[in-house]
Amino acid sequence: MQTGQDAAAIFVERWNEAASFEQTGTCPVRNVLDKIGDKWSMLIVMYLAAGPKRFNQLHREIPDISQKMLTQTLRDLQRDGLVARQVFDTKPPSVEYRLTTLGHSLIVPFGHLIDWANQSIPSINKARAVFDAAS
Amino acid sequence: MQTGQDAAAIFVERWNEAASFEQTGTCPVRNVLDKIGDKWSMLIVMYLAAGPKRFNQLHREIPDISQKMLTQTLRDLQRDGLVARQVFDTKPPSVEYRLTTLGHSLIVPFGHLIDWANQSIPSINKARAVFDAAS
DNA sequence: CGGTATCCAACCTGATACTG
DNA sequence: CAGTATCAGGTTGGATACCG
């Protein structure tokens, strides 16, 4: 690893740091990253960040999501403890989804990422234009 | 949007904030998120964070990556301006990859995400165990 | 050394139809 | 209202072989 020419080298360690790696057989960081990259997970989390919402309310608000993917993504988020599901015994039945404390806590680091993205889009688009022009 | 019961509601705005959305037809934030969720992009960025590396050096250091995906991911990172590619006219030829300034800047918000992941893994695993036990 | 090219299996997602 | 079930398409990634 040479001399500490760049403190950023520790990030590779951080990646594999979690102790459960050997236990589960899959990298724990991957689990989180897969959710970030997932087409709908983070969008749903952000819509729920505004407050609890019911199933069809989310369905109406989120553009283009299919019922299948809304159901599936919500279940995955619930399984990971990021979203809580509460059924009200009304007729017809209503189901409310809300972020858990853990779910809310994800918004902080994720927000930094979104900010980076919005700040960097111009640079990225410019780099792409240059690269594509040279090929 | 009711009253500002939760400041986090602004994240939905941030998601769609970038002006280039209408121009390109694809959400700019998605571009970045896709890279985060990509199987190899961020791992490569983190290995390069330690300093410039040559192609086969990365190939040896990164576990399980195929030559195809290493080539492809590096080209995508280069296209987006996150990685710079430098060819040295030696024999046999050698090619060095290094993070650009933009690439380095991504490590900051991304690092926060990794830290959140490592801190939250225990909670997530516990939530999964509870959820799976109930089904 | 540093790639390309081709094939292929697995996965992810959307569309559609149906249910308590 | 809030889902489930089934099928089809596109995309992703790995294996393998070849090239300057």
Short mmCIF file of C-alpha atoms (C1' of nucleotides) in Angstrom, two decimals:
data_model
loop_
_atom_site.label_atom_id
_atom_site.label_comp_id
_atom_site.label_asym_id
_atom_site.label_seq_id
_atom_site.Cartn_x
_atom_site.Cartn_y
_atom_site.Cartn_z
CA MET A 1 0.00 0.00 0.00
CA GLN A 2 3.06 2.33 -0.19
CA THR A 3 3.17 5.40 1.95
CA GLY A 4 -0.08 7.09 2.86
CA GLN A 5 -0.01 9.20 -0.26
CA ASP A 6 -3.74 9.34 -0.18
CA ALA A 7 -5.94 8.91 2.83
CA ALA A 8 -8.69 7.71 0.52
CA ALA A 9 -7.08 4.27 0.45
CA ILE A 10 -8.94 3.44 3.61
CA PHE A 11 -12.19 3.32 1.68
CA VAL A 12 -11.30 -0.06 0.25
CA GLU A 13 -10.97 -1.30 3.80
CA ARG A 14 -14.26 0.27 4.79
CA TRP A 15 -15.92 -1.54 1.93
CA ASN A 16 -15.12 -4.93 3.37
CA GLU A 17 -15.06 -3.89 6.96
CA ALA A 18 -18.35 -5.25 8.22
CA ALA A 19 -17.91 -8.43 10.19
CA SER A 20 -20.93 -10.17 8.74
CA PHE A 21 -19.22 -10.60 5.38
CA GLU A 22 -17.96 -14.09 6.13
CA GLN A 23 -21.20 -15.07 7.78
CA THR A 24 -23.62 -14.18 5.03
CA GLY A 25 -21.33 -14.83 2.09
CA THR A 26 -22.31 -11.54 0.49
CA CYS A 27 -20.73 -8.16 1.04
CA PRO A 28 -22.97 -6.11 3.32
CA VAL A 29 -22.10 -2.89 1.56
CA ARG A 30 -23.36 -4.42 -1.68
CA ASN A 31 -26.79 -4.83 -0.11
CA VAL A 32 -27.01 -1.13 0.54
CA LEU A 33 -25.50 -0.14 -2.79
CA ASP A 34 -27.89 -2.38 -4.67
CA LYS A 35 -30.74 -0.56 -3.02
CA ILE A 36 -29.29 2.81 -3.97
CA GLY A 37 -28.93 1.74 -7.55
CA ASP A 38 -32.31 0.08 -7.59
CA LYS A 39 -34.73 1.78 -9.94
CA TRP A 40 -37.39 2.64 -7.34
CA SER A 41 -36.14 2.15 -3.78
CA MET A 42 -34.65 5.56 -3.17
CA LEU A 43 -37.40 7.38 -5.00
CA ILE A 44 -39.95 5.76 -2.70
CA VAL A 45 -37.86 6.58 0.35
CA MET A 46 -37.79 10.21 -0.69
CA TYR A 47 -41.52 10.38 -1.26
CA LEU A 48 -42.05 8.82 2.17
CA ALA A 49 -39.63 11.30 3.68
CA ALA A 50 -42.41 13.87 3.40
CA GLY A 51 -44.59 11.78 5.69
CA PRO A 52 -46.61 8.55 5.82
CA LYS A 53 -48.51 7.65 2.69
CA ARG A 54 -50.95 5.01 1.61
CA PHE A 55 -50.33 2.53 -1.17
CA ASN A 56 -52.39 4.13 -3.90
CA GLN A 57 -51.26 7.55 -2.83
CA LEU A 58 -47.69 6.53 -3.61
CA HIS A 59 -48.90 4.89 -6.80
CA ARG A 60 -50.43 8.15 -7.97
CA GLU A 61 -47.56 10.38 -6.90
CA ILE A 62 -44.64 8.39 -8.26
CA PRO A 63 -44.51 8.71 -12.04
CA ASP A 64 -44.48 5.55 -14.13
CA ILE A 65 -44.08 3.01 -11.36
CA SER A 66 -46.05 -0.18 -11.90
CA GLN A 67 -48.16 -1.68 -9.16
CA LYS A 68 -45.94 -4.72 -9.16
CA MET A 69 -42.74 -2.79 -8.59
CA LEU A 70 -44.33 -0.58 -5.95
CA THR A 71 -45.46 -3.63 -4.01
CA GLN A 72 -42.17 -5.42 -4.44
CA THR A 73 -39.99 -2.46 -3.55
CA LEU A 74 -42.07 -1.58 -0.51
CA ARG A 75 -41.80 -5.16 0.73
CA ASP A 76 -38.03 -5.13 0.31
CA LEU A 77 -37.76 -1.82 2.13
CA GLN A 78 -39.94 -3.19 4.89
CA ARG A 79 -37.83 -6.32 5.13
CA ASP A 80 -34.70 -4.23 5.57
CA GLY A 81 -36.36 -2.20 8.30
CA LEU A 82 -36.33 1.06 6.36
CA VAL A 83 -40.10 1.27 5.98
CA ALA A 84 -42.89 0.33 8.38
CA ARG A 85 -46.20 -1.01 7.12
CA GLN A 86 -49.38 -0.45 9.07
CA VAL A 87 -52.74 -1.95 8.15
CA PHE A 88 -55.92 -0.17 9.23
CA ASP A 89 -58.96 -2.36 9.63
CA THR A 90 -61.31 -0.17 7.65
CA LYS A 91 -63.49 -1.08 4.74
CA PRO A 92 -62.13 -1.08 2.26
CA PRO A 93 -58.83 -1.79 3.99
CA SER A 94 -56.14 0.85 3.95
CA VAL A 95 -52.41 0.39 4.37
CA GLU A 96 -50.04 3.08 5.39
CA TYR A 97 -46.29 3.16 4.83
CA ARG A 98 -43.86 5.33 6.75
CA LEU A 99 -40.11 5.60 7.12
CA THR A 100 -38.61 4.08 10.23
CA THR A 101 -35.87 5.85 12.17
CA LEU A 102 -33.37 3.83 10.20
CA GLY A 103 -35.05 4.82 6.97
CA HIS A 104 -34.90 8.48 7.91
CA SER A 105 -31.24 8.20 8.81
CA LEU A 106 -30.42 7.03 5.30
CA ILE A 107 -31.65 10.31 3.90
CA VAL A 108 -28.69 12.17 5.35
CA PRO A 109 -25.84 10.44 3.48
CA PHE A 110 -28.08 9.90 0.47
CA GLY A 111 -28.82 13.60 0.35
CA HIS A 112 -25.12 14.35 0.11
CA LEU A 113 -24.95 12.05 -2.86
CA ILE A 114 -27.85 13.75 -4.60
CA ASP A 115 -26.23 17.11 -3.99
CA TRP A 116 -22.97 15.85 -5.45
CA ALA A 117 -24.86 14.55 -8.46
CA ASN A 118 -26.63 17.83 -9.11
CA GLN A 119 -23.42 19.78 -8.73
CA SER A 120 -21.46 17.42 -10.96
CA ILE A 121 -23.92 16.85 -13.78
CA PRO A 122 -22.52 19.71 -15.86
CA SER A 123 -18.98 18.35 -15.60
CA ILE A 124 -20.15 14.84 -16.39
CA ASN A 125 -22.15 15.91 -19.41
CA LYS A 126 -19.22 17.93 -20.68
CA ALA A 127 -16.84 14.99 -20.23
CA ARG A 128 -19.25 12.75 -22.10
CA ALA A 129 -19.50 15.15 -24.98
CA VAL A 130 -15.72 15.35 -25.24
CA PHE A 131 -15.33 11.59 -25.02
CA ASP A 132 -18.04 10.87 -27.58
CA ALA A 133 -16.64 13.44 -29.98
CA ALA A 134 -13.27 11.67 -29.87
CA SER A 135 -14.73 8.36 -30.94
CA MET B 1 -47.37 19.24 0.31
CA GLN B 2 -49.11 20.27 3.60
CA THR B 3 -47.15 22.16 6.16
CA GLY B 4 -43.46 21.62 6.37
CA GLN B 5 -43.86 18.77 8.78
CA ASP B 6 -40.67 17.32 7.52
CA ALA B 7 -37.85 19.17 5.88
CA ALA B 8 -36.91 15.98 4.07
CA ALA B 9 -39.68 16.63 1.57
CA ILE B 10 -37.28 18.82 -0.33
CA PHE B 11 -35.32 15.77 -1.41
CA VAL B 12 -37.95 14.92 -3.95
CA GLU B 13 -37.39 18.33 -5.47
CA ARG B 14 -33.63 17.85 -5.41
CA TRP B 15 -34.06 14.62 -7.31
CA ASN B 16 -35.55 16.37 -10.30
CA GLU B 17 -33.77 19.63 -9.86
CA ALA B 18 -31.11 19.46 -12.52
CA ALA B 19 -31.98 21.51 -15.54
CA SER B 20 -30.71 19.03 -18.09
CA PHE B 21 -33.58 16.67 -17.37
CA GLU B 22 -35.77 17.95 -20.19
CA GLN B 23 -32.85 18.19 -22.55
CA THR B 24 -31.52 14.68 -22.26
CA GLY B 25 -34.78 12.95 -21.56
CA THR B 26 -33.25 11.00 -18.69
CA CYS B 27 -33.00 12.04 -15.08
CA PRO B 28 -29.43 13.17 -14.36
CA VAL B 29 -29.55 11.82 -10.84
CA ARG B 30 -30.33 8.40 -12.25
CA ASN B 31 -27.04 8.45 -14.14
CA VAL B 32 -25.12 8.83 -10.93
CA LEU B 33 -27.26 6.38 -9.00
CA ASP B 34 -26.89 3.77 -11.70
CA LYS B 35 -23.15 4.05 -11.33
CA ILE B 36 -23.39 3.66 -7.57
CA GLY B 37 -25.50 0.56 -7.95
CA ASP B 38 -23.32 -0.78 -10.71
CA LYS B 39 -21.53 -3.93 -9.71
CA TRP B 40 -17.97 -2.65 -10.25
CA SER B 41 -17.84 1.13 -10.73
CA MET B 42 -17.52 2.21 -7.14
CA LEU B 43 -15.20 -0.62 -6.21
CA ILE B 44 -12.85 0.48 -8.97
CA VAL B 45 -13.09 4.08 -7.87
CA MET B 46 -12.11 3.07 -4.37
CA TYR B 47 -9.15 1.05 -5.54
CA LEU B 48 -8.03 3.99 -7.63
CA ALA B 49 -8.47 6.29 -4.66
CA ALA B 50 -5.24 4.82 -3.30
CA GLY B 51 -3.39 6.09 -6.36
CA PRO B 52 -2.92 5.47 -10.08
CA LYS B 53 -2.89 1.85 -11.15
CA ARG B 54 -2.28 -0.06 -14.33
CA PHE B 55 -4.87 -2.26 -16.00
CA ASN B 56 -3.58 -5.64 -14.91
CA GLN B 57 -2.73 -4.31 -11.50
CA LEU B 58 -6.43 -3.55 -11.01
CA HIS B 59 -7.30 -6.89 -12.53
CA ARG B 60 -5.17 -8.68 -9.95
CA GLU B 61 -6.27 -6.60 -6.98
CA ILE B 62 -10.03 -6.61 -7.53
CA PRO B 63 -11.45 -10.01 -6.67
CA ASP B 64 -13.52 -11.83 -9.27
CA ILE B 65 -13.81 -9.05 -11.83
CA SER B 66 -13.63 -10.27 -15.42
CA GLN B 67 -11.44 -8.57 -17.98
CA LYS B 68 -14.52 -7.59 -19.92
CA MET B 69 -16.16 -5.80 -17.02
CA LEU B 70 -12.94 -4.11 -15.97
CA THR B 71 -12.47 -2.72 -19.47
CA GLN B 72 -16.08 -1.72 -19.83
CA THR B 73 -16.40 -0.11 -16.41
CA LEU B 74 -13.14 1.81 -16.81
CA ARG B 75 -14.30 3.13 -20.18
CA ASP B 76 -17.60 4.28 -18.68
CA LEU B 77 -15.82 5.97 -15.79
CA GLN B 78 -13.50 7.65 -18.25
CA ARG B 79 -16.41 8.79 -20.37
CA ASP B 80 -18.02 10.42 -17.35
CA GLY B 81 -14.79 12.19 -16.48
CA LEU B 82 -14.26 10.35 -13.21
CA VAL B 83 -11.18 8.47 -14.37
CA ALA B 84 -8.29 9.54 -16.62
CA ARG B 85 -6.55 7.07 -18.89
CA GLN B 86 -2.91 7.54 -19.81
CA VAL B 87 -1.04 5.38 -22.30
CA PHE B 88 2.73 5.03 -21.99
CA ASP B 89 4.57 4.19 -25.18
CA THR B 90 6.64 1.39 -23.76
CA LYS B 91 7.04 -2.15 -24.99
CA PRO B 92 4.93 -3.85 -24.14
CA PRO B 93 2.58 -0.89 -23.85
CA SER B 94 1.32 0.08 -20.42
CA VAL B 95 -1.83 1.99 -19.53
CA GLU B 96 -2.37 3.82 -16.30
CA TYR B 97 -5.70 4.85 -14.77
CA ARG B 98 -6.15 7.52 -12.16
CA LEU B 99 -9.02 9.38 -10.57
CA THR B 100 -9.69 12.87 -11.86
CA THR B 101 -10.51 15.71 -9.50
CA LEU B 102 -14.16 14.98 -10.13
CA GLY B 103 -13.58 11.32 -9.38
CA HIS B 104 -11.91 12.16 -6.11
CA SER B 105 -14.74 14.48 -5.13
CA LEU B 106 -17.21 11.62 -5.40
CA ILE B 107 -15.39 9.78 -2.65
CA VAL B 108 -16.56 12.28 -0.05
CA PRO B 109 -20.34 11.74 -0.29
CA PHE B 110 -19.83 8.11 -1.20
CA GLY B 111 -17.76 7.60 1.92
CA HIS B 112 -20.64 8.84 4.04
CA LEU B 113 -22.84 6.25 2.42
CA ILE B 114 -20.36 3.45 3.13
CA ASP B 115 -20.14 4.58 6.72
CA TRP B 116 -23.92 4.58 7.03
CA ALA B 117 -24.00 1.10 5.53
CA ASN B 118 -21.45 -0.28 7.96
CA GLN B 119 -23.20 1.29 10.89
CA SER B 120 -26.63 0.09 9.78
CA ILE B 121 -25.85 -3.47 8.75
CA PRO B 122 -26.63 -4.89 12.18
CA SER B 123 -30.04 -3.21 12.22
CA ILE B 124 -30.78 -4.31 8.68
CA ASN B 125 -29.80 -7.91 9.33
CA LYS B 126 -31.91 -7.97 12.45
CA ALA B 127 -34.91 -6.52 10.61
CA ARG B 128 -34.51 -9.13 7.90
CA ALA B 129 -34.39 -11.95 10.42
CA VAL B 130 -37.58 -10.68 12.06
CA PHE B 131 -39.33 -10.24 8.73
CA ASP B 132 -38.32 -13.64 7.40
CA ALA B 133 -39.34 -15.34 10.63
CA ALA B 134 -42.83 -13.87 10.26
CA SER B 135 -43.34 -15.35 6.81
"C1'" DC C 1 0.20 -5.95 -21.82
"C1'" DG C 2 -4.18 -4.38 -22.64
"C1'" DG C 3 -7.53 -5.01 -24.79
"C1'" DT C 4 -12.04 -6.96 -28.59
"C1'" DA C 5 -15.61 -9.93 -30.14
"C1'" DT C 6 -19.10 -13.35 -29.55
"C1'" DC C 7 -22.23 -16.16 -27.30
"C1'" DC C 8 -25.34 -17.20 -23.59
"C1'" DA C 9 -27.67 -17.75 -19.09
"C1'" DA C 10 -29.67 -15.17 -15.27
"C1'" DC C 11 -32.01 -11.43 -13.74
"C1'" DC C 12 -34.88 -7.40 -13.72
"C1'" DT C 13 -38.82 -5.02 -15.12
"C1'" DG C 14 -43.30 -3.92 -17.32
"C1'" DA C 15 -47.79 -5.36 -19.12
"C1'" DT C 16 -51.71 -7.72 -18.26
"C1'" DA C 17 -55.15 -10.13 -15.85
"C1'" DC C 18 -57.16 -11.62 -11.64
"C1'" DT C 19 -58.47 -11.53 -6.18
"C1'" DG C 20 -60.09 -10.82 -1.07
"C1'" DC D 1 -58.12 -0.61 -1.78
"C1'" DA D 2 -54.19 -3.24 -1.90
"C1'" DG D 3 -52.44 -6.46 -3.52
"C1'" DT D 4 -50.96 -11.57 -6.35
"C1'" DA D 5 -49.86 -14.42 -10.57
"C1'" DT D 6 -48.05 -15.18 -14.97
"C1'" DC D 7 -45.61 -14.21 -19.04
"C1'" DA D 8 -42.47 -11.80 -22.28
"C1'" DG D 9 -38.72 -8.46 -23.38
"C1'" DG D 10 -34.58 -6.14 -22.57
"C1'" DT D 11 -30.42 -5.61 -20.02
"C1'" DT D 12 -26.46 -7.38 -17.39
"C1'" DG D 13 -22.65 -9.90 -16.57
"C1'" DG D 14 -19.65 -14.08 -17.08
"C1'" DA D 15 -17.03 -17.52 -20.09
"C1'" DT D 16 -14.36 -18.11 -23.83
"C1'" DA D 17 -11.51 -17.15 -27.66
"C1'" DC D 18 -8.80 -14.08 -30.33
"C1'" DC D 19 -5.70 -9.63 -31.50
"C1'" DG D 20 -1.91 -5.68 -31.94
#
